[in-house]
Structures are given as C-alpha cells and as structure tokens.
Coordinates of C-alpha atoms in Angstrom, one line a residue:
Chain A
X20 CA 0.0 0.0 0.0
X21 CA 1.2 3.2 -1.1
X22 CA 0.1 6.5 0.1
X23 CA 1.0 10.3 -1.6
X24 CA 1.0 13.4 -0.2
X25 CA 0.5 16.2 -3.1
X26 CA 3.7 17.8 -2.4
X27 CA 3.0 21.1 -4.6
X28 CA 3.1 23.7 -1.3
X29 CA 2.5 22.9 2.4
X30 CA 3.4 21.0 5.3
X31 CA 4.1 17.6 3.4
X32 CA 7.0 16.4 5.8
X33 CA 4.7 16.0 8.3
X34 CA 2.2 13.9 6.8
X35 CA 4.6 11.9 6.1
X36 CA 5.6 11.1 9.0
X37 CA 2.9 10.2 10.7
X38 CA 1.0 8.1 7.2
X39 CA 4.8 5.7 8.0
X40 CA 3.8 6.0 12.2
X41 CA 0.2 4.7 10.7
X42 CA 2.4 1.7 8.9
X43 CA 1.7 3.4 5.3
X44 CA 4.7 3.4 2.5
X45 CA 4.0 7.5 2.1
X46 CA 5.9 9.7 -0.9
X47 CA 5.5 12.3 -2.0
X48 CA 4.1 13.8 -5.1
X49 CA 4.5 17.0 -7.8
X50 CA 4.1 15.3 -10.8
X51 CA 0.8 14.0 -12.7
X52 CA 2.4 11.1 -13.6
X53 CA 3.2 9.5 -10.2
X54 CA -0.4 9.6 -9.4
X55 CA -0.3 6.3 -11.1
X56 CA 1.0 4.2 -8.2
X57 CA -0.7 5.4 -5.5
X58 CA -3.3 4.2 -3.6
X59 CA -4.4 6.8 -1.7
X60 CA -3.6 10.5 -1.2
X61 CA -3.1 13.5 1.1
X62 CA -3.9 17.0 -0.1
X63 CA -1.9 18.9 2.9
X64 CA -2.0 22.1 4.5
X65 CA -0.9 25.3 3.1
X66 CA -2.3 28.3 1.4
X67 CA -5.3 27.2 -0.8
X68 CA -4.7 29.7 -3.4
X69 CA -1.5 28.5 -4.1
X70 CA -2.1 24.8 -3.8
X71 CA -5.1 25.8 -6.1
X72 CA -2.9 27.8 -8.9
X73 CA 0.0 25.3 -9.2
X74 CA -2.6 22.2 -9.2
X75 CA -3.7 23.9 -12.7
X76 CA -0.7 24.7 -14.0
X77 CA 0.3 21.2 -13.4
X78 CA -2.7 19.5 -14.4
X79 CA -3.3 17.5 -11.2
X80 CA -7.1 18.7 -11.6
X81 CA -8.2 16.2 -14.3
X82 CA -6.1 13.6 -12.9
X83 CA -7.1 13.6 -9.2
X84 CA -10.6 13.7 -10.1
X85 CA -9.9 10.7 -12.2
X86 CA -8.1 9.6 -9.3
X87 CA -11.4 9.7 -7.4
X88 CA -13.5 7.9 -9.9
X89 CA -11.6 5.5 -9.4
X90 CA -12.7 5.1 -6.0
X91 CA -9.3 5.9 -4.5
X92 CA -9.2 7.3 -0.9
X93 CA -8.2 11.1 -0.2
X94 CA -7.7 13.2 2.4
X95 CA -7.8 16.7 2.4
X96 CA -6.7 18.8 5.4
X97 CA -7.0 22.3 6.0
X98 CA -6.1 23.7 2.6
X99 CA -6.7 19.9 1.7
X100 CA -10.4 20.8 3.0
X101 CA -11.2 23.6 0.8
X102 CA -9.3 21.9 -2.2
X103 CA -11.9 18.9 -1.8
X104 CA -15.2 21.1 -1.6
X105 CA -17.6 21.7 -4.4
X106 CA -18.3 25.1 -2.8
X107 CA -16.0 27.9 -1.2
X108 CA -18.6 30.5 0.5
X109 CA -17.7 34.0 -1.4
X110 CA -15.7 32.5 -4.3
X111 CA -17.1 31.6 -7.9
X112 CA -14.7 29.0 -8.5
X113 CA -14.4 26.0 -6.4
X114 CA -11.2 23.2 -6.8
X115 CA -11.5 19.5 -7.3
X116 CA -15.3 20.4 -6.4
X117 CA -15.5 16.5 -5.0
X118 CA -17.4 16.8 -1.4
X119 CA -20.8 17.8 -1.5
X120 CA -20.1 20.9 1.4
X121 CA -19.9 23.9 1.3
X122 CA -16.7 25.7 3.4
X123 CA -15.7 28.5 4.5
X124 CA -12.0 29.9 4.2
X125 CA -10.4 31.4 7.4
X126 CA -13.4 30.9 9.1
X127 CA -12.0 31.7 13.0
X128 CA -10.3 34.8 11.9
X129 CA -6.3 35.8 11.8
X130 CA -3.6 34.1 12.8
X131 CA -3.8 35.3 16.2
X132 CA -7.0 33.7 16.5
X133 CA -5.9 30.6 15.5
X134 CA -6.2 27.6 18.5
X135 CA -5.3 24.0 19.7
X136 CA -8.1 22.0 21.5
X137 CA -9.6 18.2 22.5
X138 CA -11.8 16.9 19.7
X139 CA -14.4 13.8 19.5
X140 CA -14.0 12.4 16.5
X141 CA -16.6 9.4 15.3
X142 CA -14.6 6.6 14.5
X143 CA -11.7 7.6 16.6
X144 CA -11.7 6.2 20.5
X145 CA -10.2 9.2 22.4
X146 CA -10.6 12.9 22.1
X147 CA -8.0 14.4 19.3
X148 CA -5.5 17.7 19.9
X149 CA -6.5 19.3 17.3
X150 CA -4.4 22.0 16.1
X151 CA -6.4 25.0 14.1
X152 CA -4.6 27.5 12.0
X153 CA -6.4 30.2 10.1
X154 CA -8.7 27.3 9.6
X155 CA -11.9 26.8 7.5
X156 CA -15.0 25.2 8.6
X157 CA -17.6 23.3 7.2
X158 CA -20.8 25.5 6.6
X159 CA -22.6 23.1 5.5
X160 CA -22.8 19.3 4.2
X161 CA -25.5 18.0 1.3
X162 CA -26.6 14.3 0.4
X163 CA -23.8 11.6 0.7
X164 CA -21.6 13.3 3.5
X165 CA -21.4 11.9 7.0
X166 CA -20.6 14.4 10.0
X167 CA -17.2 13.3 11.6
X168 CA -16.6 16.5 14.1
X169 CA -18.4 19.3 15.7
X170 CA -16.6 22.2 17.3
X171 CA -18.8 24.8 19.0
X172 CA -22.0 23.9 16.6
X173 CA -19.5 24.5 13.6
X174 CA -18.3 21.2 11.2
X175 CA -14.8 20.4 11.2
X176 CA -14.4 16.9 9.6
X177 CA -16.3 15.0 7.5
X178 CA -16.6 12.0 5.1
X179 CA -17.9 11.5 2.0
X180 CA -17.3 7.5 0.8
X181 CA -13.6 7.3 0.1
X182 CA -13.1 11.5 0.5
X183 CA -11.9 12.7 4.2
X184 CA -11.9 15.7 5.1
X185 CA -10.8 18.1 8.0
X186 CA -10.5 21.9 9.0
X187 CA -7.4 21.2 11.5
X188 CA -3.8 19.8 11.3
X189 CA -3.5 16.2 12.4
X190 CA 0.2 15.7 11.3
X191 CA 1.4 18.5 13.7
X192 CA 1.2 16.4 16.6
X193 CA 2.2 12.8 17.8
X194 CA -1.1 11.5 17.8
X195 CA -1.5 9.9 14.3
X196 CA -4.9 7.8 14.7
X197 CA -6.6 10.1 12.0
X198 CA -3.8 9.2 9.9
X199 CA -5.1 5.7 10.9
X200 CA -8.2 6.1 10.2
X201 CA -7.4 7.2 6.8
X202 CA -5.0 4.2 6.3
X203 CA -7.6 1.8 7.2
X204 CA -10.1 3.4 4.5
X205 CA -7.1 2.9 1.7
X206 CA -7.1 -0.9 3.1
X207 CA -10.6 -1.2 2.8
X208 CA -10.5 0.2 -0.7
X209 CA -7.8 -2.5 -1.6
X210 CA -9.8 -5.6 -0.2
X211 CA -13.3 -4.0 -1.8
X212 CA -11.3 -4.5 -5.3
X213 CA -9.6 -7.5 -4.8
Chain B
X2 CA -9.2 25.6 24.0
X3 CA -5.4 27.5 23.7
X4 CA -4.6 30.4 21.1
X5 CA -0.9 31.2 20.7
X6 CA 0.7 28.2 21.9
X7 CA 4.0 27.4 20.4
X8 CA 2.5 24.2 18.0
X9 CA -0.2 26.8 16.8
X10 CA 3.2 29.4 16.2
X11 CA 5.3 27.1 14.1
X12 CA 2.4 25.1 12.9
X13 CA 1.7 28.2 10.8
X14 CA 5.2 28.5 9.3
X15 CA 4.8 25.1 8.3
X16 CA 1.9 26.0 6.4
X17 CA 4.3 28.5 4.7
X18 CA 6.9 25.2 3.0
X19 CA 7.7 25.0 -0.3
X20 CA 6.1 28.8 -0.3
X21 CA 7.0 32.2 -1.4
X22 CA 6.6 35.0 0.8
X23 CA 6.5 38.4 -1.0
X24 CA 7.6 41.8 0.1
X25 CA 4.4 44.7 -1.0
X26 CA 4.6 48.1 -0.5
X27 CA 0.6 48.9 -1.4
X28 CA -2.9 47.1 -2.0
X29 CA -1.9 46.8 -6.0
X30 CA 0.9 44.6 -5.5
X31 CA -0.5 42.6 -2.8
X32 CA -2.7 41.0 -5.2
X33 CA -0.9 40.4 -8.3
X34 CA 1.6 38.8 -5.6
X35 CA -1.5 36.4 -4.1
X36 CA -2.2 35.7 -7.9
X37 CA 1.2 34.9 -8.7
X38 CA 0.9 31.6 -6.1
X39 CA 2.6 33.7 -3.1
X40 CA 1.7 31.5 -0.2
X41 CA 2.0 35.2 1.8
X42 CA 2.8 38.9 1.8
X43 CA 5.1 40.8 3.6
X44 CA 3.5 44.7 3.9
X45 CA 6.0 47.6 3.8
X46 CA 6.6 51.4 3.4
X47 CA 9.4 51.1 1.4
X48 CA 11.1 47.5 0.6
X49 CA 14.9 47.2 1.3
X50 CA 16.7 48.2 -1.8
X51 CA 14.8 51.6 -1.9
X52 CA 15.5 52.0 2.2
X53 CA 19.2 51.5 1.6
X54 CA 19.0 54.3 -1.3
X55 CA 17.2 56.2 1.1
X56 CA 19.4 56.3 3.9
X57 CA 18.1 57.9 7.7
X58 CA 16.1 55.8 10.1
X59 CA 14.0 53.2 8.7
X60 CA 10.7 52.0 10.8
X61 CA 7.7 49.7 10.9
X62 CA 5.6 51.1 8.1
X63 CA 2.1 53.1 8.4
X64 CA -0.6 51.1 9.6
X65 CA -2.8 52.3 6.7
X66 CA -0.6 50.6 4.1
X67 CA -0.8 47.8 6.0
X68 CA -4.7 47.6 6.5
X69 CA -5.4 48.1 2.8
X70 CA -2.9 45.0 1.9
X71 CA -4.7 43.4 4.8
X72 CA -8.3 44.3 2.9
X73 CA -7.4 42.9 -0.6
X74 CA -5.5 39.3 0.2
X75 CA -6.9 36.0 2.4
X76 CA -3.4 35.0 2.3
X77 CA -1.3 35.8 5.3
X78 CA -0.1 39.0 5.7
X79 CA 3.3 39.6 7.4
X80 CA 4.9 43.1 8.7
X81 CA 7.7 44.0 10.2
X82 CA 8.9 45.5 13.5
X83 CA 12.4 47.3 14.4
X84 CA 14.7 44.7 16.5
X85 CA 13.8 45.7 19.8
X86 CA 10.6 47.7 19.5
X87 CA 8.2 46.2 21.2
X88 CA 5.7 48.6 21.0
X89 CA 6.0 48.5 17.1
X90 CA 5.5 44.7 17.3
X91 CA 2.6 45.4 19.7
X92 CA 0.6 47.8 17.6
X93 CA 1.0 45.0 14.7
X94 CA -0.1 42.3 16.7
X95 CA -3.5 44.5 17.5
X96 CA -4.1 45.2 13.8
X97 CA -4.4 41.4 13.4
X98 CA -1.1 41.0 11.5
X99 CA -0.8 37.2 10.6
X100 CA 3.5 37.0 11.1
X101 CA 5.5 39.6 12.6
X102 CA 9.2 39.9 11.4
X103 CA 11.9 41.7 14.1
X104 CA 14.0 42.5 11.3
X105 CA 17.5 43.8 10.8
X106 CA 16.2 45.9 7.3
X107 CA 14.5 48.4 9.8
X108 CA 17.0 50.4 12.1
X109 CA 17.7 48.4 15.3
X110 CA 15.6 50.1 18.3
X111 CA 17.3 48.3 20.5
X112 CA 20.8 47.6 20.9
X113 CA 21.1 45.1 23.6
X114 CA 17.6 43.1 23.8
X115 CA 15.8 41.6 20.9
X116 CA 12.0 41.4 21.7
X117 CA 10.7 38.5 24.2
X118 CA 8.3 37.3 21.3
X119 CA 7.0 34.5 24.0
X120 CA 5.0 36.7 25.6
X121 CA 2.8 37.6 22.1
X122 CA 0.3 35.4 20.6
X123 CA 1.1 36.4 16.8
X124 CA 4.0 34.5 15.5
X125 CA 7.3 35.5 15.0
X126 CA 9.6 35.5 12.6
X127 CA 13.7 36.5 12.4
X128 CA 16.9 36.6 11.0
X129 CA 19.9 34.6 11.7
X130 CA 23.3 33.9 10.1
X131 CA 24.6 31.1 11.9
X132 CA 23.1 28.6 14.5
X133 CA 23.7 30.4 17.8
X134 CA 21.7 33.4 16.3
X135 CA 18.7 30.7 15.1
X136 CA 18.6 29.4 18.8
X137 CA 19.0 32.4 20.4
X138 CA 15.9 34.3 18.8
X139 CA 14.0 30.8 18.7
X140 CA 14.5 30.9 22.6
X141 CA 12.9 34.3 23.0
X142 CA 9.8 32.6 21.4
X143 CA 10.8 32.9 17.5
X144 CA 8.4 30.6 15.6
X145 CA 10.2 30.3 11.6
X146 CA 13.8 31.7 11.2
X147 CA 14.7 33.0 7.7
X148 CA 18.4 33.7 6.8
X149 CA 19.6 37.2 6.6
X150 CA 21.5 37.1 3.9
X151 CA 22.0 40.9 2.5
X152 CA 18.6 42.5 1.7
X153 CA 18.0 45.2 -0.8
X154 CA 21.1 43.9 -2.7
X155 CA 19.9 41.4 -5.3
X156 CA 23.1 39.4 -4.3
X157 CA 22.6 35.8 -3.2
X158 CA 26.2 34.9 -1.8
X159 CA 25.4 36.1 1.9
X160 CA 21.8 34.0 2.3
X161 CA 23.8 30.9 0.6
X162 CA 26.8 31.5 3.4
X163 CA 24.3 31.5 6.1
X164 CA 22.0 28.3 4.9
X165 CA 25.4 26.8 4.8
X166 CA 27.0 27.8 8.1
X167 CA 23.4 27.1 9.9
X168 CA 23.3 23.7 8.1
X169 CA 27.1 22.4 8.6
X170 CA 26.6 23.6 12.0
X171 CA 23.5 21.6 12.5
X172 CA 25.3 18.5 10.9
X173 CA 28.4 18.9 13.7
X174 CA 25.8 19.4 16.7
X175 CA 24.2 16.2 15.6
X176 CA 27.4 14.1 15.3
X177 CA 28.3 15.5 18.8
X178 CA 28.7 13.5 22.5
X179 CA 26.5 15.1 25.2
X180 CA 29.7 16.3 27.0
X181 CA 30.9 18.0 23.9
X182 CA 27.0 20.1 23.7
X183 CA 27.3 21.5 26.8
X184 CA 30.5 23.6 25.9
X185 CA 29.0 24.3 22.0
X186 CA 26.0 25.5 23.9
X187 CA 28.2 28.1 26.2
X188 CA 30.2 28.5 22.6
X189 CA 27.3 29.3 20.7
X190 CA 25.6 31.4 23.6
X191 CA 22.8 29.4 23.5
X192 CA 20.4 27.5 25.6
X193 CA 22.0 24.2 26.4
X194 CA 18.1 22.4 25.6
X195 CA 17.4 23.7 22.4
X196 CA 21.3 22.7 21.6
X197 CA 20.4 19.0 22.6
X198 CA 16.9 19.4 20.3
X199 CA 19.2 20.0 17.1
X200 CA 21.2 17.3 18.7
X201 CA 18.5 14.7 18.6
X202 CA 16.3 15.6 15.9
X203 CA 19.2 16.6 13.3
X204 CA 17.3 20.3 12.4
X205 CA 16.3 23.2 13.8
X206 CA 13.2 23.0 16.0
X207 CA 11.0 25.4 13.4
X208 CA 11.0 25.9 9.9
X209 CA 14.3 27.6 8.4
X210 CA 13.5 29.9 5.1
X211 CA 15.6 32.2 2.9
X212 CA 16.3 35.8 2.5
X213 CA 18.1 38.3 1.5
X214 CA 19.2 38.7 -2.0
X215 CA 17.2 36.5 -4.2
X216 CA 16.6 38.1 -7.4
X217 CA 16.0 35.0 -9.9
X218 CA 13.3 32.2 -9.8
X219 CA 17.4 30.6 -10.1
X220 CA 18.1 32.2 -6.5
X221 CA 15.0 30.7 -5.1
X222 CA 15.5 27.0 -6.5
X223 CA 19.1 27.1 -5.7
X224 CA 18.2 28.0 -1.9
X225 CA 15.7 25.4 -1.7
X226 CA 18.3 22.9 -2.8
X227 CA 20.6 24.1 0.2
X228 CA 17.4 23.1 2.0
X229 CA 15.6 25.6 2.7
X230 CA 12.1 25.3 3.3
X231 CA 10.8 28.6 1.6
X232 CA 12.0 31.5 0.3
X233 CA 11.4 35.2 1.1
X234 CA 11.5 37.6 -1.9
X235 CA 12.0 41.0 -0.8
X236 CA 13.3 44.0 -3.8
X237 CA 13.6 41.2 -6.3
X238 CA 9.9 41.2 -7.5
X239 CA 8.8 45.1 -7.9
X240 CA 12.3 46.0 -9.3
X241 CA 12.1 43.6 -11.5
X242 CA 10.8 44.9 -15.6
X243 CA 7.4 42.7 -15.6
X244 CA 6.6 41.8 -11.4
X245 CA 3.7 39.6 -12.3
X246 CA 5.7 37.3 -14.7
X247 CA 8.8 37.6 -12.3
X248 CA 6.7 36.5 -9.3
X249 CA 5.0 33.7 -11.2
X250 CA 8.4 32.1 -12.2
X251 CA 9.8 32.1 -8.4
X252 CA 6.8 30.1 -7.5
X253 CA 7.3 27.6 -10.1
X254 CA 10.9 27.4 -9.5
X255 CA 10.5 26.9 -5.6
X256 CA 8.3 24.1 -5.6
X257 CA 10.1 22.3 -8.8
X258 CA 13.7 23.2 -7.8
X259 CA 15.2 20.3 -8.9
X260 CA 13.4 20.5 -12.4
X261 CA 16.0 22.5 -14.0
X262 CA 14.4 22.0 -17.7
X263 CA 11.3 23.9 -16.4
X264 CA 12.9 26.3 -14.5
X265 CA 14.8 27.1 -17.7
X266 CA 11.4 27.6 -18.7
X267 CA 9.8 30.4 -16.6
X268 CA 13.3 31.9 -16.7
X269 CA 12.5 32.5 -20.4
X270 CA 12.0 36.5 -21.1
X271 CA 11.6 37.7 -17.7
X272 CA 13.4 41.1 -18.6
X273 CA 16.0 42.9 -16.6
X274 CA 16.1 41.9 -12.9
X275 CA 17.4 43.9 -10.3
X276 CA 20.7 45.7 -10.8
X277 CA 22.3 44.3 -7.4
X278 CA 25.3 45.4 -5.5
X279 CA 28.6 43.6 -5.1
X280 CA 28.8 42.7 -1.2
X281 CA 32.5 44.3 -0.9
X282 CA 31.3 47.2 -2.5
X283 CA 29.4 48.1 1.1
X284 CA 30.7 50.1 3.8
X285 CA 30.5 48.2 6.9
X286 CA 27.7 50.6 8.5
X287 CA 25.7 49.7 5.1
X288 CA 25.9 45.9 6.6
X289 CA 22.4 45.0 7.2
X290 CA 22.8 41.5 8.5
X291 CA 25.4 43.0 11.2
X292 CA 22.5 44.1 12.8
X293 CA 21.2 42.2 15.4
X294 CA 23.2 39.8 17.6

C-alpha cells in the first residue's frame, strides 16, 4: 500500500511522517504522472490559493478527479479541505469540487485567532489535539456526506465515501490515529477490489 | 481551547513550506503577488533596496498601508517591527497582522535586547546567520527563522553562506557526545536544551526559510536545494521589468527546484532583474545583517 501526499506547497514532511507511524509506504508527489502508483492520497495544509494555482498549471485537476473515480481514498486537510469542496462561501470557482459541502476559508479569523483543542472524532476512541490555524470550517454538508466532528456547533471533519476531510492539522502532533483512520479506509479500498 | 501556543506558532510556518513570501509596499501589489501563487505577503513602506537608497532611520511602516494590503489578500499578511521595538510589534499584533518579522532591514531600536516574542500570541519571525543566532531568537519565542542574507542587494552569496554555516553547524551538533553540547551551547551562547533538540532531531526546532538577495526564480530554487524550506522575496519582485511574470516564475521554481528544464522555462524573457550590489562594495555601516546579535 502506497500513500502520496500532493507535495505542490505545504506542510508535506509531516504527513509523512505520521501516514509511516500509521504503517503506510507514504511519498511524496509533484508530478501528474506518479499519481499512477498510488493508492491513496493527502492533499496537505498550506495556502489554498496557491495549492489551487500550481494544481492547474500542473494539471493535477483532471487527474485527481480521475483519481477519485476511481474510488481511491483522499484526504484533504485544512487547505486539503477547501481543495476537496464543491463550494468555497464567497468565491465563484471552487477546486476538485469533489465533497458535496460547502466551506468556509479562514473561518476563525487571523492568525492570532488561530487555537489547539480536544476533539471527539466518530470513528476515533479518544478525544483528538486538534491543532487550528487560520482554519476553514464546514458550513454546511449535502446528500452523501457523513458528520465526523463538531466544534462549537460548527463542522470540522467530514466524510464523504472514500473522501476525508478536516478543518485542522493532524500531522502537527504525535497523535497519528486520523492518519489511521485514513490508512484503514485505503485498506478497505484495496480488499473492496480484490 | 489554547490560542498562541508554540505548536499553533510554528504550525503556521509550516503551512508557509515550499512557499514564497513576498515583500508589498501597497494594495496593487498585494494581489498580483497572491495571484502569482505567493503563499504570503510581507507589507512595507518602502522594501529594502529603496530604504538603503534612502538612507536615515527606517521604521515599521504606516498602519494604513498595511490595512489596505490586509483588505485585498486572504493569504497571510506579514509586517515588520524594528529589533527591539516592542511597541512596534505590539501595535502590529492589534491590527491582526498574521506574522511579525523583528527584522535587521529596519534600524535596530534596541541595541542590547531583541524582543521576548513569547510573551505575544502572533508568530514571530527572524533573521539569523549562523546557528547560535537561530537558537538564540527561537529561545525568546521565534516561531520560523529566515536567513539574513544581504537584503536590498539582489546578491545571493550572503543568504547561501548563512543556509550553509546554519546547516554544517547543525550537521556537527548532531554528530556530537552530550559532553561535547554543553561547551557548544556556552560556545554558541545558546540554551543548552534547544542545543540537545538539534542534537537529537538533526534540524532546527522550526522551519528555516531564505532571504536576502534573491533576485532570480534561479536564486529561489538554488536555496531550496541548500534546504531551505521557503523563500522570502524582498526588492527582487517590484524591481524587477514585468513583477507579475517575475513573481509567477519564483513560484514555479521553488516548488520544482530540482526541475532544472522547467525552471529554464519560466526563466525564459523575464526582462532585466534587479541591478544588485557587489557585497565588498558596502561600507560596513551599510551591513544590514550586522544588525542584530
């Protein structure tokens, strides 16, 4: 099993690290053409518009939403997030436009606003440190899209089949069980096609 | 829940990897540098080629400039404080600035103390030309170093000696027994438990980016392959013939630094760059990284 992380801008390192901690083979990935081994993926962390501007130039959006059709696992975090929706509230043009959710970009203000805190997340035992950073939320979720996390009445990870998605930064901390999480879909995608 | 802690200060430099952060000087040039892919903007009166023709005492810039770059970008928006001024780093920090930079282009405010940037919930970032100076400012609560290179001179030479020194440096601290770190640490002037971080983890405990003299998407991809993680561009952009193209190339060339056929690519037509200054052609007052300690 073999896991990228779209290494176009962001914190890529990290995710990394903790997909191996999770017992993944993770790489990572700037070129079209090495989608082709992977079995899963990470869209990281960074600044959307950037991530959003070099995936274009660099043709990644026809070819990851191949990459989906195929029924592929991805997981989209922060930036990730917002790459993943098929709506951004106040912009015309959404990304990979895959989740059926609408989000919101820096949703808890500036920087200085950003936060750590405990979060339940279904499917995970324990509460997760969940680090926010000029973070988006979730406004809202359509048909198809399960509700992983609530923080103060606001969405902050969700699931869509094979798409994951979350407003905060799992790989900044030790605690890898999202990471797990999303391994275990990538093995469940495997054994659904064998 | 916890704002300001030191994960949510360096977790947003590592947001900034693989990124370019440009240097603005009004609302106009803030967003052809957001459309050009920069992952954030640094808002200034004047950026450091034009405050070394200027000469006389250079500070934090007006706080209108900086709201109306503030107004026009969702990217980050960065600003810069004198070394030492705390109030100048405290009136940023209220305005909502995303990344404050203590920063040796501005006229030192303070001679003997650097600011205690742990006590501030906005993130800080500084410069540093060898290790002790990267642990010393990451002590008082830095959350990203940058190098400092020579600003305002379109000369790369001094940011590649200080990615070099801080790396070697890094490499000898690693390789060394723990006797040998607590005489490196009184060496270096530096906590003896950040020394035995670099120690164990083989880097420096936040991200590391360049600055200081890149002038050519070149610059930027041959700092990244020094390793850094992201590259500052300050004069190099809007003193360059066509800033939008310009700006669009050093993108492409930091996040595919080792594709050398594509960065031959966006290199293509880019018109004249900055002029630059030879290093030994400064006076040693004229120094800008000799700022700061």
């Amino acid at each position: 099993m073999k896991i990228g992380v779209l290494a176009l801008q962001g914190a890529v390192a990290e995710h990394i690290r903790s997909l191996q901690l999770a017992g993944a083979e993770a790489v990572s990935v700037k070129r079209v053409d090495e989608l082709g081994e992977l079995d899963g993926i990470v869209i990281p962390g960074g600044e959307s518009t950037t991530i959003g501007k070099l995936m274009r130039k660099y043709d990644f959006m026809d070819a990851l939403k191949q990459f989906s059709a195929l029924g592929k696992p991805m997981f989209g975090t922060c930036a990730g997030l917002i790459v993943l929706a098929e709506r951004i509230e106040g912009q015309e043009e959404a990304h990979l436009a895959l989740m059926n959710m609408t989000v919101c970009r820096n949703a808890f203000g500036r920087q200085k606003e950003s936060f750590e805190t405990d979060l339940d997340i279904q499917g995970v035992p324990e509460p997760v440190r969940a680090v926010f950073i000029r973070a988006p939320l979730i406004e809202s979720v359509g048909e198809g899209v399960d509700v992983l996390s609530v923080y103060n009445d606001e969405i902050v990870a969700a699931r869509q089949q094979h798409l994951l998605a979350c407003s905060f930064h799992p790989e900044l901390t030790d605690d890898y069980r999202l990471h797990q999480y999303f391994v275990d879909m990538v093995k469940e995608s495997l054994a659904s096609k064998a | 829940m916890e704002t300001g802690t030191s994960r949510v200060k360096r977790g947003m430099a590592e947001m900034q990897k693989g990124g370019v952060i440009m240097d603005v000087m009004n609302a106009e040039q803030a967003k052809i540098a957001e459309a050009a892919g920069a992952t954030a903007v640094m808002a200034l009166e004047r950026v450091p080629s034009d405050i070394r023709a200027a000469g006389g005492v250079a500070r934090m810039a007006d706080p209108t400039i900086i709201e109306e770059v503030m107004k026009v970008v969702t990217i980050p928006v960065m600003a810069k404080a004198r070394i030492g001024h705390y109030v100048e780093a405290k009136i940023l920090e209220s305005m909502g600035v995303d990344y404050l930079d203590e920063s040796e282009v501005l006229t030192p405010a303070d001679e003997v103390y650097h600011i205690d940037k742990n006590e501030f919930t906005v993130p800080f970032v500084c410069g540093a030309k060898d290790l002790g100076e990267a642990l010393r400012r990451i002590g008082e609560g830095a959350a990203m170093i940058r190098t400092k290179g020579e600003p305002g001179t379109g000369n790369i030479v001094e940011a590649v000696r200080h990615m070099r020194l801080i790396n070697s440096q890094v490499r000898k601290v690693q390789n060394m027994s723990k006797d040998e770190l607590y005489a490196e640490a009184k060496n270096l002037g530096v906590a003896y438990e950040l020394l035995l971080g670099v120690h164990e983890s083989g880097k420096l405990p936040v991200v590391n980016f360049a600055a200081g003299g890149v002038a050519t998407p070149a610059d930027a991809a041959l700092m990244m392959h020094l390793g850094a993680d992201g590259v500052f561009v300050g004069s190099g952009i809007f003193k360059s013939d066509s800033p939008e193209k310009f700006a669009r190339a050093i993108v492409e060339a930091t996040t595919h630094y080792t594709d050398y056929k594509l960065i031959a690519e966006v290199s293509k037509n880019l018109g004249t760059p900055m002029k630059g200054i030879e290093i030994s052609k400064l006076s040693p007052a004229e120094r800008m990284q000799d700022r700061g300690w």
